[in-house]
Amino acid sequence: DVKVTQSSRYLVKRTGEKVFLECVQDMDHENMFWYRQDPGLGLRLIYFSYDVKMKEKGDIPEGYSVSREKKERFSLILESASTNQTSMYLCASSLGRVNHEQYFGPGTRLTVT
Amino acid sequence: AQKITQTQPGMFVQEKEAVTLDCTYDTSDPSYGLFWYKQPSSGEMIFLIYQGSYDQQNATEGRYSLNFQKARKSANLVISASQLGDSAMYFCAMREVNTGNQFYFGTGTSLTVIP
């Protein structure tokens, strides 16, 4: 059974804290993605990675960074959390082919107070 | 410009009836894929169906079918014989070869099945 796991389902952090969201996949997928989901806005891409140590900015990278040191792990970092980063964060992975779907993790609901 | 447009924020359907969820897309890439995902209230994203830009026939998966009209750039999802468990958010997505296989998502349609 394919699996994408995320380190936390719920997270509460204070403004200014550094936040790490971890995502691990066990399918040997080249591509990994971080999205945030907000009501009425759908899924917005923050960063994606083609392969180990590769990263590309998505539509809303400001305030975020990522790390992919190993193929199976893709981390999202909020350098200094702000209240407008309160959201649902979804990680996904995929093979690098246009006809291959994404597999999603369960999501992390982050609240910044 | 929006890559994926879903114009129906909310839809209602009677149980056992069919429903069509609209999706239009914008691309100049001849090679692309179109996907539909379901997100129940529990939050997980579930892949439903895929249509390739070169596929001649409309994709079908059980009660799901994709009405692919390439010239109109539309990829509507048809759910037949709706069930209460179909109540969820539905997202249309596109993947293009030109943009490195990045996925683009619409804003979603909330479907409610009425008993």
Tab-separated table of C-alpha atoms in Angstrom:
chain	number	residue	atom	x	y	z
A	1	ASP	CA	0.000	0.000	0.000
A	2	VAL	CA	1.475	3.325	-1.069
A	3	LYS	CA	2.147	5.759	1.678
A	4	VAL	CA	2.841	9.422	2.158
A	5	THR	CA	3.154	10.373	5.779
A	6	GLN	CA	3.369	13.757	7.420
A	7	SER	CA	4.936	14.323	10.806
A	8	SER	CA	1.926	15.921	12.493
A	9	ARG	CA	-1.836	16.147	11.901
A	10	TYR	CA	-2.214	19.228	14.074
A	11	LEU	CA	0.374	21.797	15.084
A	12	VAL	CA	0.124	25.000	17.087
A	13	LYS	CA	3.043	27.425	16.977
A	14	ARG	CA	3.696	30.970	18.091
A	15	THR	CA	4.450	33.889	15.811
A	16	GLY	CA	8.146	34.082	15.030
A	17	GLU	CA	8.875	30.416	15.710
A	18	LYS	CA	10.733	28.283	13.177
A	19	VAL	CA	8.464	25.461	12.043
A	20	PHE	CA	9.430	22.199	10.360
A	21	LEU	CA	6.888	20.084	8.512
A	22	GLU	CA	8.179	16.699	7.468
A	23	CYS	CA	6.910	14.492	4.667
A	24	VAL	CA	8.055	10.963	3.873
A	25	GLN	CA	7.049	8.716	0.974
A	26	ASP	CA	7.861	5.063	0.505
A	27	MET	CA	7.199	4.746	-3.220
A	28	ASP	CA	10.584	5.838	-4.594
A	29	HIS	CA	8.924	8.805	-6.321
A	30	GLU	CA	11.144	11.438	-7.908
A	31	ASN	CA	8.734	14.332	-7.494
A	32	MET	CA	7.515	15.740	-4.214
A	33	PHE	CA	5.285	18.734	-3.574
A	34	TRP	CA	4.139	21.011	-0.775
A	35	TYR	CA	0.766	22.761	-0.984
A	36	ARG	CA	-1.278	24.872	1.300
A	37	GLN	CA	-5.042	24.647	1.205
A	38	ASP	CA	-7.321	27.492	2.235
A	39	PRO	CA	-11.111	27.654	1.846
A	40	GLY	CA	-12.135	29.009	-1.540
A	41	LEU	CA	-8.561	29.057	-2.837
A	42	GLY	CA	-8.039	25.402	-3.595
A	43	LEU	CA	-4.525	23.968	-3.411
A	44	ARG	CA	-1.685	26.389	-3.949
A	45	LEU	CA	1.788	25.097	-4.683
A	46	ILE	CA	4.515	26.318	-2.351
A	47	TYR	CA	7.527	24.337	-3.558
A	48	PHE	CA	8.211	21.172	-5.464
A	49	SER	CA	11.217	18.988	-5.999
A	50	TYR	CA	12.182	16.963	-9.049
A	51	ASP	CA	14.796	14.925	-7.313
A	52	VAL	CA	17.149	14.861	-4.372
A	53	LYS	CA	18.609	18.299	-3.613
A	54	MET	CA	16.509	19.837	-6.398
A	55	LYS	CA	13.799	22.358	-5.639
A	56	GLU	CA	11.605	24.735	-7.569
A	57	LYS	CA	9.445	27.592	-6.338
A	58	GLY	CA	5.743	27.245	-6.779
A	59	ASP	CA	3.122	29.964	-6.767
A	60	ILE	CA	3.500	31.119	-3.148
A	61	PRO	CA	7.060	30.447	-1.899
A	62	GLU	CA	7.427	33.624	0.163
A	63	GLY	CA	8.028	32.885	3.818
A	64	TYR	CA	8.859	29.219	3.165
A	65	SER	CA	11.883	27.143	2.328
A	66	VAL	CA	12.352	23.428	1.658
A	67	SER	CA	14.929	20.724	1.999
A	68	ARG	CA	15.288	17.421	0.199
A	69	GLU	CA	18.437	15.637	1.306
A	70	LYS	CA	17.041	12.149	0.698
A	71	LYS	CA	14.712	10.951	-2.020
A	72	GLU	CA	11.996	9.861	0.367
A	73	ARG	CA	11.893	12.975	2.543
A	74	PHE	CA	10.778	16.520	1.718
A	75	SER	CA	10.699	19.095	4.467
A	76	LEU	CA	8.877	22.420	4.510
A	77	ILE	CA	10.335	25.119	6.729
A	78	LEU	CA	8.641	28.250	7.946
A	79	GLU	CA	11.595	30.411	8.926
A	80	SER	CA	9.551	32.764	11.120
A	81	ALA	CA	5.939	31.722	11.400
A	82	SER	CA	3.268	34.358	10.956
A	83	THR	CA	-0.476	34.249	11.566
A	84	ASN	CA	-1.187	34.369	7.834
A	85	GLN	CA	0.546	31.013	7.510
A	86	THR	CA	-2.228	29.372	9.496
A	87	SER	CA	-3.500	26.797	7.032
A	88	MET	CA	-3.753	23.157	6.014
A	89	TYR	CA	-0.489	21.914	4.522
A	90	LEU	CA	-0.543	18.961	2.150
A	91	CYS	CA	2.427	16.996	0.937
A	92	ALA	CA	2.281	14.875	-2.212
A	93	SER	CA	4.560	12.700	-4.277
A	94	SER	CA	4.501	11.405	-7.820
A	95	LEU	CA	6.531	9.718	-10.474
A	96	GLY	CA	7.967	12.217	-12.932
A	97	ARG	CA	5.598	11.379	-15.751
A	98	VAL	CA	2.732	13.506	-17.013
A	99	ASN	CA	0.309	10.591	-16.757
A	100	HIS	CA	1.077	9.754	-13.167
A	101	GLU	CA	-1.152	10.938	-10.374
A	102	GLN	CA	-0.050	12.407	-7.074
A	103	TYR	CA	-0.350	10.583	-3.797
A	104	PHE	CA	-1.156	12.818	-0.870
A	105	GLY	CA	-0.364	12.706	2.801
A	106	PRO	CA	-3.082	13.229	5.413
A	107	GLY	CA	-2.244	16.914	5.848
A	108	THR	CA	-1.009	19.060	8.721
A	109	ARG	CA	-3.317	21.696	10.112
A	110	LEU	CA	-1.018	24.439	11.349
A	111	THR	CA	-2.242	27.211	13.596
A	112	VAL	CA	0.053	30.163	14.279
A	113	THR	CA	-0.980	32.267	17.248
B	1	ALA	CA	-4.466	33.412	-16.258
B	2	GLN	CA	-5.931	30.535	-14.350
B	3	LYS	CA	-4.748	27.173	-15.556
B	4	ILE	CA	-7.764	25.339	-14.133
B	5	THR	CA	-11.201	26.842	-13.629
B	6	GLN	CA	-13.989	25.255	-11.640
B	7	THR	CA	-16.994	27.570	-11.766
B	8	GLN	CA	-19.294	25.690	-9.392
B	9	PRO	CA	-18.398	26.375	-5.762
B	10	GLY	CA	-21.258	24.153	-4.563
B	11	MET	CA	-23.540	21.560	-6.116
B	12	PHE	CA	-26.437	19.488	-4.835
B	13	VAL	CA	-27.651	16.193	-6.273
B	14	GLN	CA	-30.342	13.762	-5.297
B	15	GLU	CA	-29.181	10.320	-4.284
B	16	LYS	CA	-29.061	7.903	-7.242
B	17	GLU	CA	-29.039	10.726	-9.754
B	18	ALA	CA	-26.103	11.639	-12.014
B	19	VAL	CA	-24.173	14.882	-11.590
B	20	THR	CA	-21.623	16.739	-13.731
B	21	LEU	CA	-18.857	18.807	-12.198
B	22	ASP	CA	-17.348	21.336	-14.576
B	23	CYS	CA	-13.675	21.928	-15.264
B	24	THR	CA	-12.009	24.004	-17.948
B	25	TYR	CA	-8.287	24.303	-18.454
B	26	ASP	CA	-5.805	26.511	-20.219
B	27	THR	CA	-2.617	25.259	-21.785
B	28	SER	CA	-0.555	25.575	-24.936
B	29	ASP	CA	1.323	22.372	-24.211
B	30	PRO	CA	0.212	19.554	-26.541
B	31	SER	CA	1.106	16.975	-23.922
B	32	TYR	CA	-0.757	17.181	-20.651
B	33	GLY	CA	-2.773	15.118	-18.225
B	34	LEU	CA	-6.040	15.896	-16.473
B	35	PHE	CA	-6.931	14.513	-13.057
B	36	TRP	CA	-9.841	14.570	-10.669
B	37	TYR	CA	-9.459	14.182	-6.922
B	38	LYS	CA	-12.021	13.790	-4.159
B	39	GLN	CA	-11.506	15.252	-0.690
B	40	PRO	CA	-14.014	14.039	1.922
B	41	SER	CA	-14.494	15.911	5.168
B	42	SER	CA	-11.751	13.758	6.712
B	43	GLY	CA	-9.281	15.688	4.552
B	44	GLU	CA	-7.444	13.040	2.560
B	45	MET	CA	-7.105	13.582	-1.186
B	46	ILE	CA	-8.244	10.599	-3.210
B	47	PHE	CA	-7.338	10.185	-6.865
B	48	LEU	CA	-10.394	9.363	-8.986
B	49	ILE	CA	-9.659	9.443	-12.691
B	50	TYR	CA	-7.087	10.458	-15.301
B	51	GLN	CA	-7.357	11.630	-18.917
B	52	GLY	CA	-4.379	12.113	-21.199
B	53	SER	CA	-4.323	14.786	-23.877
B	54	TYR	CA	-3.739	12.200	-26.571
B	55	ASP	CA	-6.372	9.757	-25.358
B	56	GLN	CA	-9.066	9.237	-27.969
B	57	GLN	CA	-11.660	7.873	-25.611
B	58	ASN	CA	-13.141	9.394	-22.475
B	59	ALA	CA	-11.776	7.864	-19.305
B	60	THR	CA	-14.045	5.826	-17.056
B	61	GLU	CA	-13.522	4.366	-13.593
B	62	GLY	CA	-16.562	2.673	-12.151
B	63	ARG	CA	-19.213	5.333	-11.531
B	64	TYR	CA	-16.820	8.102	-12.584
B	65	SER	CA	-16.340	9.211	-16.153
B	66	LEU	CA	-14.531	12.140	-17.620
B	67	ASN	CA	-16.225	14.072	-20.424
B	68	PHE	CA	-13.158	15.266	-22.325
B	69	GLN	CA	-13.763	17.929	-24.970
B	70	LYS	CA	-10.326	18.896	-26.185
B	71	ALA	CA	-11.322	21.689	-28.540
B	72	ARG	CA	-13.314	23.351	-25.772
B	73	LYS	CA	-10.586	22.620	-23.209
B	74	SER	CA	-13.039	21.093	-20.836
B	75	ALA	CA	-12.735	17.978	-18.672
B	76	ASN	CA	-15.964	17.556	-16.762
B	77	LEU	CA	-16.402	14.820	-14.187
B	78	VAL	CA	-19.592	12.825	-14.363
B	79	ILE	CA	-20.662	10.821	-11.323
B	80	SER	CA	-23.447	8.372	-12.032
B	81	ALA	CA	-25.882	6.966	-9.463
B	82	SER	CA	-24.761	9.351	-6.695
B	83	GLN	CA	-24.333	7.949	-3.215
B	84	LEU	CA	-24.302	9.720	0.149
B	85	GLY	CA	-20.601	8.918	0.415
B	86	ASP	CA	-19.952	11.032	-2.675
B	87	SER	CA	-20.512	14.187	-0.621
B	88	ALA	CA	-17.078	15.839	-0.679
B	89	MET	CA	-14.921	18.491	-2.312
B	90	TYR	CA	-13.835	17.658	-5.839
B	91	PHE	CA	-10.731	19.101	-7.428
B	92	CYS	CA	-9.744	19.159	-11.074
B	93	ALA	CA	-6.016	19.262	-11.811
B	94	MET	CA	-3.736	19.417	-14.819
B	95	ARG	CA	-0.149	18.381	-15.329
B	96	GLU	CA	1.927	19.744	-18.215
B	97	VAL	CA	5.152	18.454	-19.657
B	98	ASN	CA	6.287	22.030	-20.498
B	99	THR	CA	6.263	23.138	-16.871
B	100	GLY	CA	8.207	20.167	-15.622
B	101	ASN	CA	5.219	18.068	-14.727
B	102	GLN	CA	3.960	20.566	-12.199
B	103	PHE	CA	0.342	20.088	-11.123
B	104	TYR	CA	-2.217	22.904	-11.284
B	105	PHE	CA	-5.407	22.667	-9.232
B	106	GLY	CA	-8.770	24.349	-9.466
B	107	THR	CA	-10.526	25.881	-6.479
B	108	GLY	CA	-12.805	22.897	-6.099
B	109	THR	CA	-16.510	22.104	-6.105
B	110	SER	CA	-18.345	21.061	-2.960
B	111	LEU	CA	-20.832	18.313	-3.770
B	112	THR	CA	-23.667	17.449	-1.414
B	113	VAL	CA	-25.754	14.348	-2.051
B	114	ILE	CA	-29.280	14.644	-0.701
B	115	PRO	CA	-31.044	11.480	0.486
